[in-house]
């Protein structure tokens, strides 16, 4: 039997709806995109790539997974789960959530378990890094993962109830296009003291991150929460943490050796969680 189902996706080449067929998505113009063995779909046309391997590279991906899976950031993820559980308790139909710049899917795994809801949740994740999406899809086949750029999200207008943007870049026009009116945008950004002791190995003068984030027009912050605590990662985990941050590009060999030589290093982690309503129609 040949099943054909309208999908949430738009063709990245001509922006028409993609129809889901047996392990392939097709538009009416005949563009077609296979579902990969791992279960995700690649909707990033080659000519949209600004490098041959866009987004995080393999070393960053491996480091991020090693560090996050040790659950140092779990208290922040649990706060998001609680917040979304409360927000979504009045929902009357399937809740559609998209994790933008989802990386290798750590937060999808934690949040999918942590959010309690009477409604079913249709969970999506998108990232420009194919390796990250492959890893995410293998770990969590129930999430619909796709490779695409945040600057041209391959989803229908107003499709999602909730967008998550956790330490990831985004494009505000695209956020507003795929989020339904009254939908929610949840952003996690570094708080003022985030990783201050790690930064001290890299920069002569450590500057705090700004505490306030600016939201795109049309969004109203409904809840802002700062979560800060300290962690004391092992030398190996410290190295993984370094690799997953932009400091990895800045640090020189001597500084890196210094960082890893310290027996114990207590590091501040500091997050700002912002939940905003999309008011504009
Ligand atoms: C700092 S990582 C955060 C990953 C994940 N949200 C987390 O916190 O573990 C930023 C992610 O954004 C992705 N990214 C960078 N530019 C992107 C773009 N233009 N479109 C989609 N994803 C992008 C990277 O590949 C990377 O996975
Ligand atoms: Zn097309």
Coordinates of C-alpha atoms and ligand atoms in Angstrom, one line a residue:
X1 CA 0.0 0.0 0.0
X2 CA 1.3 3.5 -0.8
X3 CA 0.5 5.8 2.2
X4 CA 0.6 9.5 1.5
X5 CA 0.4 12.0 4.4
X6 CA 0.8 15.8 4.4
X7 CA 3.8 16.5 6.5
X8 CA 4.8 19.4 8.7
X9 CA 7.7 20.1 6.3
X10 CA 8.1 22.5 3.4
X11 CA 10.3 21.8 0.5
X12 CA 13.5 23.7 1.0
X13 CA 13.9 24.3 -2.8
X14 CA 10.4 25.6 -3.7
X15 CA 8.6 26.0 -0.3
X16 CA 5.7 23.8 -1.3
X17 CA 4.3 21.3 1.2
X18 CA 6.2 18.0 1.4
X19 CA 4.1 14.9 1.2
X20 CA 5.3 11.9 3.3
X21 CA 5.5 8.7 1.4
X22 CA 7.3 5.4 2.2
X23 CA 10.7 6.7 3.6
X24 CA 10.7 9.7 1.3
X25 CA 9.3 13.3 1.3
X26 CA 8.2 14.8 -2.0
X27 CA 6.7 18.1 -3.2
X28 CA 4.5 18.6 -6.2
X29 CA 7.4 19.9 -8.2
X30 CA 9.1 16.5 -7.9
X31 CA 11.8 17.4 -5.4
X32 CA 12.4 14.5 -3.1
X33 CA 14.2 13.9 0.2
X34 CA 14.9 10.4 1.5
X35 CA 14.5 9.5 5.2
X36 CA 18.0 8.5 6.4
X37 CA 18.6 5.1 8.0
X38 CA 18.8 6.8 11.4
X39 CA 15.3 8.1 10.8
X40 CA 15.9 11.9 10.2
X41 CA 15.4 13.8 7.0
X42 CA 18.0 16.1 5.5
X43 CA 16.3 19.3 4.2
X44 CA 19.5 21.3 3.8
X45 CA 20.2 21.7 0.1
X46 CA 23.9 21.6 -0.7
X47 CA 23.9 25.2 -2.0
X48 CA 22.5 26.5 1.3
X49 CA 25.6 25.2 3.1
X50 CA 28.2 27.9 4.0
X51 CA 30.8 25.2 4.6
X52 CA 31.1 21.5 3.8
X53 CA 30.5 20.6 7.4
X54 CA 28.3 23.4 8.8
X55 CA 27.5 23.7 12.6
X56 CA 29.3 21.9 15.3
X57 CA 32.0 19.5 14.2
X58 CA 32.5 16.0 15.5
X59 CA 35.0 16.9 18.3
X60 CA 32.5 19.4 19.7
X61 CA 29.6 17.0 19.4
X62 CA 31.5 14.2 21.2
X63 CA 32.6 16.7 23.9
X64 CA 29.1 18.1 24.4
X65 CA 27.6 14.7 24.7
X66 CA 30.2 13.5 27.2
X67 CA 29.8 16.6 29.3
X68 CA 26.0 16.9 29.2
X69 CA 25.4 13.2 29.8
X70 CA 27.2 13.6 33.1
X71 CA 24.1 15.7 34.0
X72 CA 25.9 18.8 35.2
X73 CA 23.2 20.9 33.5
X74 CA 20.3 18.6 34.6
X75 CA 19.1 21.1 37.2
X76 CA 18.5 23.7 34.5
X77 CA 16.8 21.1 32.3
X78 CA 14.5 20.1 35.2
X79 CA 13.5 23.7 35.7
X80 CA 12.5 23.9 32.0
X81 CA 10.5 20.7 32.4
X82 CA 8.6 22.1 35.4
X83 CA 8.0 25.4 33.6
X84 CA 6.6 23.7 30.5
X85 CA 4.6 21.2 32.5
X86 CA 2.8 24.2 34.1
X87 CA 2.4 26.1 30.9
X88 CA 1.1 23.2 28.9
X89 CA -1.4 21.9 31.4
X90 CA -4.3 23.7 29.8
X91 CA -3.7 22.4 26.3
X92 CA -6.5 20.5 24.6
X93 CA -4.8 18.9 21.7
X94 CA -1.4 17.5 20.7
X95 CA 1.4 19.8 21.7
X96 CA 3.9 20.5 18.9
X97 CA 7.4 21.4 20.2
X98 CA 10.5 22.3 18.1
X99 CA 14.0 22.3 19.6
X100 CA 16.0 24.8 17.4
X101 CA 19.7 24.1 17.2
X102 CA 19.1 20.9 19.2
X103 CA 22.6 19.5 18.8
X104 CA 22.8 15.9 19.6
X105 CA 19.5 16.0 21.5
X106 CA 20.5 15.9 25.2
X107 CA 17.7 18.3 26.1
X108 CA 15.1 16.4 24.0
X109 CA 15.9 13.3 25.9
X110 CA 15.7 14.9 29.3
X111 CA 12.6 17.1 28.6
X112 CA 10.6 14.5 26.8
X113 CA 10.8 12.4 30.0
X114 CA 10.5 15.3 32.4
X115 CA 7.4 17.2 30.9
X116 CA 4.2 15.8 32.4
X117 CA 1.2 16.3 30.1
X118 CA -2.2 14.7 29.6
X119 CA -1.8 15.6 25.9
X120 CA 0.4 13.8 23.5
X121 CA 3.5 15.7 22.4
X122 CA 4.8 15.8 18.8
X123 CA 8.5 16.5 19.3
X124 CA 10.8 17.9 16.6
X125 CA 14.5 18.9 16.6
X126 CA 16.4 20.8 13.9
X127 CA 20.2 21.5 13.6
X128 CA 22.4 22.4 10.7
X129 CA 25.0 19.7 11.8
X130 CA 24.2 16.4 10.1
X131 CA 26.4 14.5 12.5
X132 CA 24.6 15.9 15.5
X133 CA 21.2 15.1 14.0
X134 CA 22.3 11.6 13.2
X135 CA 23.4 11.0 16.8
X136 CA 20.2 12.5 18.1
X137 CA 17.9 10.5 15.9
X138 CA 19.7 7.2 16.8
X139 CA 19.2 7.9 20.5
X140 CA 15.6 9.1 20.3
X141 CA 13.7 7.6 17.3
X142 CA 10.4 9.1 18.6
X143 CA 11.5 12.6 17.9
X144 CA 11.2 13.9 14.3
X145 CA 14.7 15.2 13.5
X146 CA 15.7 17.2 10.5
X147 CA 18.9 18.8 9.2
X148 CA 18.2 22.4 8.2
X149 CA 19.3 25.9 8.9
X150 CA 17.6 28.1 11.4
X151 CA 17.6 30.8 8.7
X152 CA 15.3 28.8 6.5
X153 CA 13.3 26.5 8.7
X154 CA 11.6 23.9 6.5
X155 CA 8.3 23.9 8.4
X156 CA 4.8 25.2 7.7
X157 CA 3.6 28.5 9.0
X158 CA 2.3 28.6 12.6
X159 CA 2.9 24.9 13.0
X160 CA 4.4 24.9 16.5
X161 CA 3.0 25.6 20.0
X162 CA 6.4 25.8 21.6
X163 CA 9.9 26.7 20.3
X164 CA 13.0 25.9 22.4
X165 CA 16.2 27.7 21.8
X166 CA 18.9 26.5 24.2
X167 CA 22.3 28.0 23.7
X168 CA 21.6 28.2 20.0
X169 CA 21.5 30.8 17.3
X170 CA 18.2 31.7 15.6
X171 CA 16.5 33.9 13.1
X172 CA 13.6 36.0 14.4
X173 CA 11.6 36.1 11.2
X174 CA 11.7 32.4 11.0
X175 CA 10.8 32.0 14.7
X176 CA 7.7 34.1 14.1
X177 CA 6.8 32.3 10.9
X178 CA 6.7 28.8 12.4
X179 CA 5.3 29.6 15.8
X180 CA 1.5 29.9 16.2
X181 CA 0.0 33.1 17.6
X182 CA 0.0 32.8 21.4
X183 CA 2.7 30.2 21.1
X184 CA 5.6 30.1 23.6
X185 CA 9.3 30.7 23.0
X186 CA 11.7 29.4 25.6
X187 CA 15.2 30.6 25.5
X188 CA 18.2 29.6 27.5
X189 CA 21.2 32.0 27.5
X190 CA 24.3 32.2 29.7
X191 CA 23.9 34.2 32.9
X192 CA 26.5 36.8 34.0
X193 CA 28.8 34.4 35.8
X194 CA 28.5 31.4 33.5
X195 CA 31.8 29.5 33.4
X196 CA 33.6 32.5 34.8
X197 CA 36.5 30.3 36.3
X198 CA 37.0 28.6 32.9
X199 CA 37.1 31.9 31.1
X200 CA 39.8 33.1 33.5
X201 CA 42.2 30.6 32.0
X202 CA 41.6 32.1 28.5
X203 CA 41.1 35.9 28.9
X204 CA 43.2 38.4 30.9
X205 CA 40.0 40.2 31.8
X206 CA 36.9 38.2 32.4
X207 CA 33.7 40.1 31.4
X208 CA 30.3 39.0 32.7
X209 CA 27.6 38.1 30.2
X210 CA 24.7 40.5 30.1
X211 CA 21.8 39.6 32.4
X212 CA 19.0 40.8 30.1
X213 CA 18.3 39.4 26.8
X214 CA 16.4 41.3 24.1
X215 CA 13.4 39.5 22.7
X216 CA 12.3 39.9 19.1
X217 CA 9.3 42.3 18.6
X218 CA 6.0 40.6 19.2
X219 CA 7.3 38.5 22.2
X220 CA 6.4 39.3 25.8
X221 CA 8.5 37.8 28.5
X222 CA 6.1 36.0 30.9
X223 CA 8.7 34.4 33.2
X224 CA 12.5 35.0 33.6
X225 CA 14.4 32.7 35.9
X226 CA 18.1 32.7 36.8
X227 CA 19.6 29.4 37.9
X228 CA 23.1 29.4 39.3
X229 CA 25.1 26.8 41.1
X230 CA 28.6 25.4 41.1
X231 CA 30.1 22.3 39.6
X232 CA 33.4 20.6 40.0
X233 CA 34.0 18.5 36.9
X234 CA 36.8 16.0 36.7
X235 CA 39.9 16.9 34.5
X236 CA 38.4 14.9 31.7
X237 CA 35.0 16.5 32.0
X238 CA 36.6 19.9 32.2
X239 CA 38.3 19.3 29.0
X240 CA 35.0 18.2 27.4
X241 CA 33.4 21.4 28.7
X242 CA 36.1 23.5 27.2
X243 CA 35.7 21.8 23.8
X244 CA 32.0 22.5 23.6
X245 CA 32.4 26.2 24.3
X246 CA 33.7 29.0 22.0
X247 CA 36.7 29.4 24.4
X248 CA 38.1 26.2 22.7
X249 CA 39.0 28.4 19.7
X250 CA 40.8 31.0 21.9
X251 CA 42.8 29.0 24.4
X252 CA 46.4 28.3 23.6
X253 CA 48.3 25.1 24.5
X254 CA 50.0 26.5 27.6
X255 CA 46.6 27.8 29.0
X256 CA 45.0 24.5 28.2
X257 CA 47.7 22.6 30.1
X258 CA 47.3 24.9 33.0
X259 CA 43.6 24.4 33.1
X260 CA 43.9 20.6 33.0
X261 CA 46.7 20.5 35.6
X262 CA 44.6 22.0 38.4
X263 CA 43.5 19.3 40.8
X264 CA 40.1 20.6 41.5
X265 CA 38.3 23.5 39.9
X266 CA 35.0 24.8 41.1
X267 CA 33.1 26.4 38.2
X268 CA 30.0 28.7 38.3
X269 CA 27.2 27.7 36.0
X270 CA 24.7 30.4 35.5
X271 CA 21.7 30.2 33.2
X272 CA 18.9 32.6 32.3
X273 CA 15.7 30.9 31.2
X274 CA 13.2 33.2 29.5
X275 CA 9.7 32.1 28.6
X276 CA 7.9 34.5 26.2
X277 CA 4.4 34.6 24.7
X278 CA 4.1 35.4 21.0
X279 CA 1.4 38.0 20.9
X280 CA 1.6 39.2 17.3
X281 CA -0.7 37.8 14.7
Ligands
LIG1 C1 26.0 25.6 21.5 S1 25.3 24.4 20.5 C2 23.8 24.0 21.5 C3 23.2 22.6 21.2 C4 22.1 22.2 22.1 N1 21.0 23.1 22.1 C5 22.7 22.1 23.5 O1 22.5 23.1 24.3 O2 23.3 21.1 23.8 C6 24.7 25.3 19.1 C7 24.0 24.4 18.0 O3 23.5 25.2 17.0 C8 23.8 24.6 15.8 N2 23.8 25.6 14.7 C9 24.7 26.6 14.5 N3 24.3 27.4 13.4 C10 23.1 26.9 13.0 C11 22.1 27.3 12.0 N4 22.4 28.3 11.2 N5 21.0 26.5 11.9 C12 20.8 25.5 12.7 N6 21.6 25.1 13.7 C13 22.7 25.8 13.8 C14 25.1 23.9 16.0 O4 25.4 22.9 15.0 C15 25.0 23.4 17.4 O5 24.5 22.1 17.5
LIG2 ZN1 10.0 21.4 -4.1

